[in-house]
XYZ file of C-alpha atoms in Angstrom:
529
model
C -12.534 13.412 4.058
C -15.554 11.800 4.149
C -16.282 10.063 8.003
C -18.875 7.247 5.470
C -17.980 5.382 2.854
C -18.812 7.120 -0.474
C -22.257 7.466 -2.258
C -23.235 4.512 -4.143
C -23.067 5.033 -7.613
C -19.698 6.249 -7.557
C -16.430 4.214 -8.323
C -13.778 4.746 -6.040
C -11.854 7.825 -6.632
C -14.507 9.129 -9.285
C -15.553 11.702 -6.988
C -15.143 15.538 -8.342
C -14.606 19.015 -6.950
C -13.358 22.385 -7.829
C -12.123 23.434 -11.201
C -8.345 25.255 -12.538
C -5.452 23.050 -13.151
C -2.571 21.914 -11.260
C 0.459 24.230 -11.058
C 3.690 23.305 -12.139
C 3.708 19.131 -13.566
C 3.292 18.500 -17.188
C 0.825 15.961 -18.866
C 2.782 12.925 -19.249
C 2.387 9.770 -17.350
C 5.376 10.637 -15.116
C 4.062 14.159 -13.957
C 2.138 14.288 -10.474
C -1.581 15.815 -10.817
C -4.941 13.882 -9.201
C -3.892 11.271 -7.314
C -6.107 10.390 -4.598
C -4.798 8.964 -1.243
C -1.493 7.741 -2.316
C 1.410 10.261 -3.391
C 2.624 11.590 0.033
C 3.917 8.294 1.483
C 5.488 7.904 -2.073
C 7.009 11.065 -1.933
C 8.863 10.930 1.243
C 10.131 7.808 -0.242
C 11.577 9.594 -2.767
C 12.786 12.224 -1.052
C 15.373 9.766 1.264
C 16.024 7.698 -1.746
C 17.411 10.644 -3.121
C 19.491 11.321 0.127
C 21.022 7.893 -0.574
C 22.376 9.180 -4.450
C 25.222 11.237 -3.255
C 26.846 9.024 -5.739
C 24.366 9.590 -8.881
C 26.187 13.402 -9.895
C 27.115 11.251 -13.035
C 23.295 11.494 -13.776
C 23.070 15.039 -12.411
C 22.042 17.278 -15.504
C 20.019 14.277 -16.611
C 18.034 13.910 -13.084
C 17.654 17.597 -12.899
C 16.073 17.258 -16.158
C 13.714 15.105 -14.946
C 12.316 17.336 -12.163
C 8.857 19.281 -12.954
C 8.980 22.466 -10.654
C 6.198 24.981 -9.830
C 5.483 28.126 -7.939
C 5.868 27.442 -3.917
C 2.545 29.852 -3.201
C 0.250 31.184 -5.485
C -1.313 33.155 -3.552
C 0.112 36.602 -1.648
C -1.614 37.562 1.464
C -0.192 34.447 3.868
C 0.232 35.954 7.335
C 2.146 32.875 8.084
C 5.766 33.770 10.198
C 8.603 31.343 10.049
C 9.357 30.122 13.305
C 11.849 32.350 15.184
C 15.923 30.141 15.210
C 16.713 28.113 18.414
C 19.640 29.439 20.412
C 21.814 27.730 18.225
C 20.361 29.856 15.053
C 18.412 27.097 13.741
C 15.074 26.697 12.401
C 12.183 23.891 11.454
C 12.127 22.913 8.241
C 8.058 22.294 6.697
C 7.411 20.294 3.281
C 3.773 19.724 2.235
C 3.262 16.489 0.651
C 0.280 16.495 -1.860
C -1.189 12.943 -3.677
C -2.882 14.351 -6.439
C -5.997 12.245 -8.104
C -5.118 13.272 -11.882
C -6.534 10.786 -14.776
C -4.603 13.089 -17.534
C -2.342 10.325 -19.076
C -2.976 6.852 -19.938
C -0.929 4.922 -16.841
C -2.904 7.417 -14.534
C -6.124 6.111 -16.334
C -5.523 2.578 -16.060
C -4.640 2.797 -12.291
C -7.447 5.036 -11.398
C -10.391 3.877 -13.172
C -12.502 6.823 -13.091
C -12.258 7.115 -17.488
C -14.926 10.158 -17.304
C -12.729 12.254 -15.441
C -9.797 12.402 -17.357
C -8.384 15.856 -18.039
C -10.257 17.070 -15.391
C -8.782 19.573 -13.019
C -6.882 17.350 -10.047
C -7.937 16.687 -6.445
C -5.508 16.829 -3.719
C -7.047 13.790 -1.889
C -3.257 13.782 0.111
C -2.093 16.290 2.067
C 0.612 15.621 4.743
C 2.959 18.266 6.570
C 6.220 16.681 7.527
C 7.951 18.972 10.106
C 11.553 18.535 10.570
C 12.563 20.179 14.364
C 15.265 23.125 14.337
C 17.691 20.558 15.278
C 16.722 17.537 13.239
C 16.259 15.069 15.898
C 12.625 14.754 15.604
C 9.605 15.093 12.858
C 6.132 15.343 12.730
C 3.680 13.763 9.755
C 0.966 15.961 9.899
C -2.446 14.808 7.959
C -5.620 16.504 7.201
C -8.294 15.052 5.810
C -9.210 15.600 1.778
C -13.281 16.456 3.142
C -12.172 19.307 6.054
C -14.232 22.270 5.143
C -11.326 25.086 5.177
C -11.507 28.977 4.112
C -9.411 28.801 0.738
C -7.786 32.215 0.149
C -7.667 33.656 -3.315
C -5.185 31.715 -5.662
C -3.771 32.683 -9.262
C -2.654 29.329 -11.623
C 0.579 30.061 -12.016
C 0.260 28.814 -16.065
C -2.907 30.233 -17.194
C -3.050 33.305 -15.345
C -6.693 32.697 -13.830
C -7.352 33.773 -10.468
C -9.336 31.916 -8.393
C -11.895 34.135 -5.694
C -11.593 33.248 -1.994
C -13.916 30.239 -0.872
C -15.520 27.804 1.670
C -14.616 24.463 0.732
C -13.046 20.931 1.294
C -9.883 21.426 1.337
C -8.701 18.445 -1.943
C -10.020 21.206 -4.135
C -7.257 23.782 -3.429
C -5.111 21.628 -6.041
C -8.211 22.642 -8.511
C -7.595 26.393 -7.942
C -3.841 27.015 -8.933
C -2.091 23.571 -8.234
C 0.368 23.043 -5.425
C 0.877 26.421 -4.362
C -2.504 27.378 -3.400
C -2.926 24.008 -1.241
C 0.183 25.585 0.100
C -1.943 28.997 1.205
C -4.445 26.901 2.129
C -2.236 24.717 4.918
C -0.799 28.242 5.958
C -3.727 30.071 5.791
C -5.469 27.636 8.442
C -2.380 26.729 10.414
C -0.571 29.483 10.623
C 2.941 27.332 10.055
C 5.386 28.871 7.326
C 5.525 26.170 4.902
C 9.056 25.791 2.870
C 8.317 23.637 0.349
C 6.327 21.172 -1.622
C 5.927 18.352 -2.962
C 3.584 15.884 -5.769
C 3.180 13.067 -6.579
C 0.222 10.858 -8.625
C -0.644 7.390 -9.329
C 1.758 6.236 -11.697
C 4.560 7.702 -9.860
C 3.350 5.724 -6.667
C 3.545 2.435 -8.605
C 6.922 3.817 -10.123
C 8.649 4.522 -6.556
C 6.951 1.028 -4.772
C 8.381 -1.289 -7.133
C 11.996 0.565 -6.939
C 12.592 0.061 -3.592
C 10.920 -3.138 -3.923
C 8.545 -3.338 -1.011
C 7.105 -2.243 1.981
C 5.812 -4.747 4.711
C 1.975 -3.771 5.720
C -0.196 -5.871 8.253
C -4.231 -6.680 8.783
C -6.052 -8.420 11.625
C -8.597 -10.146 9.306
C -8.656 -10.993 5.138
C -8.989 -7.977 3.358
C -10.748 -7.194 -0.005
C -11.918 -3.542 -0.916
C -13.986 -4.027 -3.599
C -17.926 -3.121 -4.550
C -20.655 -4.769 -2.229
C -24.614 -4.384 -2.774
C -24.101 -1.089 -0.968
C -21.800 0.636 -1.764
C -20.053 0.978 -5.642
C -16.254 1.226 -6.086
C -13.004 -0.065 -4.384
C -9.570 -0.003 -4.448
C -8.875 -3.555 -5.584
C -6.828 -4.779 -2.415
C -6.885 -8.305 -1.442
C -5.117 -9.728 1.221
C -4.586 -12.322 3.713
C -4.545 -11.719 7.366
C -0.664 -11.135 8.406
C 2.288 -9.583 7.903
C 2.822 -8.868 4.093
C 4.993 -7.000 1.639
C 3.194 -4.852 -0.732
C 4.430 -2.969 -4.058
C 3.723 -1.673 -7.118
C -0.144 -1.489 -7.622
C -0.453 -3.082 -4.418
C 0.910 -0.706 -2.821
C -1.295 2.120 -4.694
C -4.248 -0.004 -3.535
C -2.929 -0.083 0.204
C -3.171 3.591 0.135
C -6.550 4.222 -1.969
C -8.543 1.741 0.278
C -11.003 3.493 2.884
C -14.254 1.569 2.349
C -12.432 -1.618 3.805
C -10.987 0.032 7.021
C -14.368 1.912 7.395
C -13.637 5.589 6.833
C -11.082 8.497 5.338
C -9.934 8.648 8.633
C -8.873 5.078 9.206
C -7.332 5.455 5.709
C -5.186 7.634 6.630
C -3.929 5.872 9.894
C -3.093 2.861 7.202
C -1.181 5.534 5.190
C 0.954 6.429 8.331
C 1.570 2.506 9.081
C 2.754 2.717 5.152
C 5.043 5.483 5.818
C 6.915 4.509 8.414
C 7.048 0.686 7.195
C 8.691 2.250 4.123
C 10.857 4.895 6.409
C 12.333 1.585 8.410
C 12.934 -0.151 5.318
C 15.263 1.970 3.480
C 16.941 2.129 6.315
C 17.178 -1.345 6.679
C 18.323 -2.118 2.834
C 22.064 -2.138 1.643
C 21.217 0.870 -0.928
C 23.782 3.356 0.349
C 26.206 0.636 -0.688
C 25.039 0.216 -4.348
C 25.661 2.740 -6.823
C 23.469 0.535 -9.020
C 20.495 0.352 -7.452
C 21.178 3.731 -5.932
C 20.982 5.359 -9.548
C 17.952 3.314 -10.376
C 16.448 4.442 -7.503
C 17.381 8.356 -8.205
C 15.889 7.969 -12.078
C 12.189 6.823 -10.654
C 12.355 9.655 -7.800
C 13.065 12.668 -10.327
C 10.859 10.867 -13.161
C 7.753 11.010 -10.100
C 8.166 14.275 -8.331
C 6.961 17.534 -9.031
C 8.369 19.994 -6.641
C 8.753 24.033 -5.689
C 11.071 25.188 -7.674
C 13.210 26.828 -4.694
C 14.145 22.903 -4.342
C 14.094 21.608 -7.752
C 17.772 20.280 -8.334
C 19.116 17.159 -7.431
C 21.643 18.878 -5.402
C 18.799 20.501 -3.189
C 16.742 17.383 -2.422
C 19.639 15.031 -1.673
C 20.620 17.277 0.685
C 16.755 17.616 2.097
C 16.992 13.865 1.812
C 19.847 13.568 4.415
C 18.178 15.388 6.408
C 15.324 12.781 6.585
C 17.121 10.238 6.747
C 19.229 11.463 9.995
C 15.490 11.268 12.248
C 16.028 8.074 14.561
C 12.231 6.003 13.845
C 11.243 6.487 17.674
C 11.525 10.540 17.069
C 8.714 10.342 13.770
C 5.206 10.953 14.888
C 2.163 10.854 12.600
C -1.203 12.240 13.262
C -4.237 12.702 11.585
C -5.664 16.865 12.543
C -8.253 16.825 15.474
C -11.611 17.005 13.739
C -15.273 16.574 14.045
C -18.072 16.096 12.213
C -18.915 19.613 9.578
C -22.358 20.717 10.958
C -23.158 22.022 7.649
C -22.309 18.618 6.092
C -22.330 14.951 7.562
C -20.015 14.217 4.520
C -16.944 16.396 5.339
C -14.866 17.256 8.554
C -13.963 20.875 10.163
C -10.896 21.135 12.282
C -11.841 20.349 16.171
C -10.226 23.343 17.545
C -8.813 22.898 20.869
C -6.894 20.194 19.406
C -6.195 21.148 16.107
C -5.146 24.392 17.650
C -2.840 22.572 20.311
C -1.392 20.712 17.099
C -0.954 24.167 15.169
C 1.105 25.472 17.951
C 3.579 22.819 18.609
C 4.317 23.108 15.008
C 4.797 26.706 15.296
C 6.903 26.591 18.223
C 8.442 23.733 17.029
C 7.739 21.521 19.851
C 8.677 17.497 19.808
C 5.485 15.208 19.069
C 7.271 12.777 20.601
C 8.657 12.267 23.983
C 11.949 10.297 23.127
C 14.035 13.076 23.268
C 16.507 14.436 25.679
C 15.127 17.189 27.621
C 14.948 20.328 26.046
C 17.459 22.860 26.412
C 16.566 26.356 27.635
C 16.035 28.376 24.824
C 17.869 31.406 24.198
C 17.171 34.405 26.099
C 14.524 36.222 24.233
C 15.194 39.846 22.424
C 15.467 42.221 24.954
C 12.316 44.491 24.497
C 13.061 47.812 22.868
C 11.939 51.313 23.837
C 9.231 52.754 22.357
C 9.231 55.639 19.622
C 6.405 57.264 20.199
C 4.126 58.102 22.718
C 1.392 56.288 23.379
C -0.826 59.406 23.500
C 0.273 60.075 20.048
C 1.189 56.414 18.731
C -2.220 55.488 16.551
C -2.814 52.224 16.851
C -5.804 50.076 14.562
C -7.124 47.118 16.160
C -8.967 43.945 13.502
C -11.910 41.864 14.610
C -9.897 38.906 13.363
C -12.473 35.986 15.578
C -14.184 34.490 13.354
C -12.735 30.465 12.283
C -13.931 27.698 10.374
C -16.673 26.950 13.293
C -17.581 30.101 14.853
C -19.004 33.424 13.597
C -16.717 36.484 14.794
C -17.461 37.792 17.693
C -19.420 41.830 17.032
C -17.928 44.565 18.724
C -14.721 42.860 19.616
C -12.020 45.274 18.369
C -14.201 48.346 19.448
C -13.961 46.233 23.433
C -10.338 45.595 22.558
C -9.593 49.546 21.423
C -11.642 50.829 24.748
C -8.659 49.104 26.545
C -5.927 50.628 25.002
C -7.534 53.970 25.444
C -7.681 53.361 29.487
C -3.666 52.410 29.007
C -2.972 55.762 27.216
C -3.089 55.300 23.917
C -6.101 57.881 23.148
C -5.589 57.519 19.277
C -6.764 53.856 19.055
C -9.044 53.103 16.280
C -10.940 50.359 15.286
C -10.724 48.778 11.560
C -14.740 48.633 10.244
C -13.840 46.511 7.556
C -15.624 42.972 7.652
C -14.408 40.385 10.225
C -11.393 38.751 8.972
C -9.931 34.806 10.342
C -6.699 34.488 12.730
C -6.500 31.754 15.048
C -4.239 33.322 17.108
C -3.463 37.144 18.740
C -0.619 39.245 17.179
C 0.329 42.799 17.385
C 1.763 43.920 13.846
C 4.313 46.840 13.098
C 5.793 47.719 9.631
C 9.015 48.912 10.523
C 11.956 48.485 12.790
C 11.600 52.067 14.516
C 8.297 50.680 15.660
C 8.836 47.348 16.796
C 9.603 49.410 20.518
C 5.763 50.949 20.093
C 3.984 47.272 19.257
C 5.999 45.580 22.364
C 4.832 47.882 24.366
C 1.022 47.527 23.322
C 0.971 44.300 23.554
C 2.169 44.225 27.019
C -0.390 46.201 28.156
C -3.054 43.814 26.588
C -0.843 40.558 28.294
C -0.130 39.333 24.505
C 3.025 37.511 24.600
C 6.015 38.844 23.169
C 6.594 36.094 20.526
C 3.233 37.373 19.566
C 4.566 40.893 18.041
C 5.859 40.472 14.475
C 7.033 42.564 11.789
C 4.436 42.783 8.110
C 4.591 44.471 5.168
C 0.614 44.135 5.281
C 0.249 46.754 7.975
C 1.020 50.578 7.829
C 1.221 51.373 11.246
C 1.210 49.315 14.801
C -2.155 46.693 14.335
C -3.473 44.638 17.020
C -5.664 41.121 15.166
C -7.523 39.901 17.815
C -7.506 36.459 16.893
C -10.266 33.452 17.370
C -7.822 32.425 20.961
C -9.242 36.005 22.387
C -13.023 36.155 21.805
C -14.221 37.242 25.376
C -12.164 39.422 28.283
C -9.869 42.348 28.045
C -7.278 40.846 29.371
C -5.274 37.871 26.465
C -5.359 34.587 28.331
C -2.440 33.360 29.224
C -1.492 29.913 27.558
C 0.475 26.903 29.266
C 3.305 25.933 26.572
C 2.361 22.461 24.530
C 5.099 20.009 26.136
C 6.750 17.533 24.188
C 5.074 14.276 23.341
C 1.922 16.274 24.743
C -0.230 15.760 21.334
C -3.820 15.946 21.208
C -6.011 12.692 22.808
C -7.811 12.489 19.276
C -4.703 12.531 16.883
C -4.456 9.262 16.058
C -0.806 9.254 17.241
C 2.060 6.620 15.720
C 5.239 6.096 16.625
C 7.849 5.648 13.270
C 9.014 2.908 15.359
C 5.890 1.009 16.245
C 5.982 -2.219 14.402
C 2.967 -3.629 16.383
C 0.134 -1.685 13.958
C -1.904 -3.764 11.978
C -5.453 -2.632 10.389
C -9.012 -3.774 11.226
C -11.039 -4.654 7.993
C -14.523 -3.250 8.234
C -16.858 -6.814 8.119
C -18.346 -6.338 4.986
C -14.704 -6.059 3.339
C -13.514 -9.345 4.843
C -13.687 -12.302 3.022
């Protein structure tokens, strides 16, 4: 995401990046591939209007025939953990929600502009996270912004076969390099959050889901019109009085396209959260649940709009991930935007600011509120006793990873020769270092392969101080492997972490309540009329 309004020259949304095709929707006017700003606020939308169509199994095999599906990951090497069950053996639940920019069909055309890039490879100028807690009594809307310069890991498209190398790049293009799945890698692959499922939408499907639940209610502090000036080319279209007004249809796609008017990507996507939650309150607020009729009208747009991983691609699954939605009170839904700062490299595009974006990344993991609403937490369970160790450390070998280098910083040299000095002067004399090149890992872990050593790597990383929720089981190791991540760059000693508190997000989030109905948007002057 761009922190200026785009080059001159260029029409809204003509922007392009990256090459490959999406994974998993087909080429019809209903299938979700290069929509720009617009298909995650959609999506949720149709996610809880398909909670409401208990009653539709009439239309079942129909609606189920509607669903496109695709691969949930494309690519294999995600050292991502799901988050470990609560007492009560539950655990968070973590959709991606992609907008893609495609121009492949003739609605997507029209609604787009952009005519020279049809059939080009989509852009996934949307990504959200939604978290849902362990217990579903809270959620987190997660954004990051299309121009964040991210470490893409290598990617296969799932329908041609192609792989895609490892890269550098903004992260909208991971949709270009194997569709949904490898934007997928790419979320889990900076965050570190196991990621369930996913979800796409594009601009005809946006239109498609507006009108059907027949409006949301959006609000701006002066006249608004996002159109070309002298300066700058392009422009979503939007016009509006200042107020309170409901938006749908290709209003509502130009609601969520606009950025030059509220002055950056990053304002865009606080009027994207306003969008969301103004749609989250009014399904809530309609009769549907009541009406079989408008509930089954409602269930035909949601499957004829959504491609989704095909672990979740039956009616059955996403009513049921629906009600689960739809059970979050409004003042437990937080949206954010990622902590970010200017890309030093680029004045164009963002890179994560990581004390907060790291801060962010860890509540998710750990599953902790983003709001504070709640009722205190409950003790969680008492943790798995530790469990004696099968080897001797004399004899145990051990391979520590320079894993310190992240999106901002160069890896630290010598750092997991420092780190495998320390385990020698705590006994374990066979401790090697890996001399491969310096891999990325924002946080510590100790690895171990098997159960029989799970004993040996709790007991290394207690004498390095690495937490216990730290050690982990992988296929990806052989033996016990310490990663000294980017949180451990200096000392010989892991420093200890206070635990993220609930409501305790990040300063520079851009935090909103689901329930705050007081947000309206400043128009950037040269957009008010």
């Amino acid at each position: 995401m761009s922190l200026t309004p785009r080059t001159e020259g260029a029409p809204e949304g003509s922007g392009r990046h990256g090459g490959g095709r999406r994974g998993g929707g087909p080429k019809t006017d209903r299938r979700p591939r290069r929509r720009r700003a617009l298909r995650w606020s959609a999506i949720v939308l149709a996610v809880v209007i398909l909670g409401t169509a208990g009653a539709g199994y009439l239309y079942y095999e129909h609606l189920n025939g509607n669903l496109q599906k695709g691969r949930r990951s494309n690519a294999d090497d995600s050292k991502a953990q799901r988050t470990r069950p609560n007492a009560a053996g539950q655990t968070p639940l973590n959709i991606l929600l992609i907008g893609s920019d495609s121009r492949n069909s003739d609605a997507n055309v029209a609604l787009g502009g952009s005519k020279d890039n049809r059939g080009n490879p989509p852009l996934g100028d949307v990504q959200m996270l939604v978290h849902l807690s362990a217990d579903r009594r809270s959620a987190a809307m997660v954004s990051i912004p299309r121009d964040t310069r991210v470490d893409i890991p290598e990617c296969e498209d799932p329908k041609t076969g192609k792989s895609y190398p490892a890269t550098n790049d903004i992260i909208n293009t991971s949709l270009a390099r194997g569709g949904a799945g490898c934007t997928l890698a790419t979320w889990e692959n900076l965050t570190g959050v196991y990621i369930d499922h996913w979800m796409t939408i594009d601009f005809a499907g946006v239109v498609r889901m507006t009108n059907a639940i027949g409006g949301v209610e959006v609000c701006v502090n002066q006249n608004v019109w996002d159109r070309s000036t002298p300066s700058q080319r392009g422009g979503s279209g939007l016009k509006l009085k200042a107020g309170r007004k409901k938006i749908k249809g290709v209003q509502a796609l130009q609601w969520l396209r606009t950025r030059h008017a509220w002055g950056s990507d990053l304002m865009r996507a606080r009027a994207q959260h306003m969008y969301m939650n103004s749609m989250m309150r009014t399904l809530r607020q309609q009769s549907v649940f009541t009406d079989t009729g408008r509930l089954t009208d409602l269930a035909e747009a949601a499957t004829k709009s959504l491609t989704v991983s095909e672990e979740i691609g039956t009616v059955k699954k996403l009513y049921d991930l629906g009600m689960e939605l739809k059970s979050v009170p409004a003042n437990r839904i937080t949206s954010v935007t990622m902590p970010n700062v200017e890309d030093p490299a680029n004045g164009q595009h963002v890179v994560p600011e990581k004390t907060g974006a790291d801060k962010m990344w860890r509540m998710l993991r750990d599953d902790v509120p983003f709001d504070k609403n709640g009722e205190k937490a409950k003790k969680k369970g008492k943790a798995e006793p530790a469990k004696a160790p099968s080897t001797d450390a004399a004899r145990l070998g051990v391979l520590v990873q320079n894993a310190t280098r992240s999106s901002t910083e160069a890896a630290v040299q010598g750092r997991a020769r420092a780190i495998g000095q320390v385990l020698v002067q705590h006994g374990y004399g066979r401790a090697d270092t890996d001399t491969s090149a310096a891999s990325s890992a924002d946080e510590t872990v100790v690895r171990y392969p098997s159960a029989e050593l799970q004993g040996d790597a709790q007991a290394v990383a207690k004498s390095l101080g690495i937490p216990a929720s730290q050690v982990e089981r992988s296929t990806d190791v052989s033996g016990v492997t310490v990663v000294v991540g980017a949180d451990w760059r200096t000392g010989t000693l892991y420093p200890k972490k206070s635990a993220p508190k609930a409501g305790d997000v990040p300063d520079n989030a851009d935090a909103i309540n689901g329930s705050d109905t007081s947000k309206c948007m400043d128009v950037y002057k040269p957009y008010q009329w």
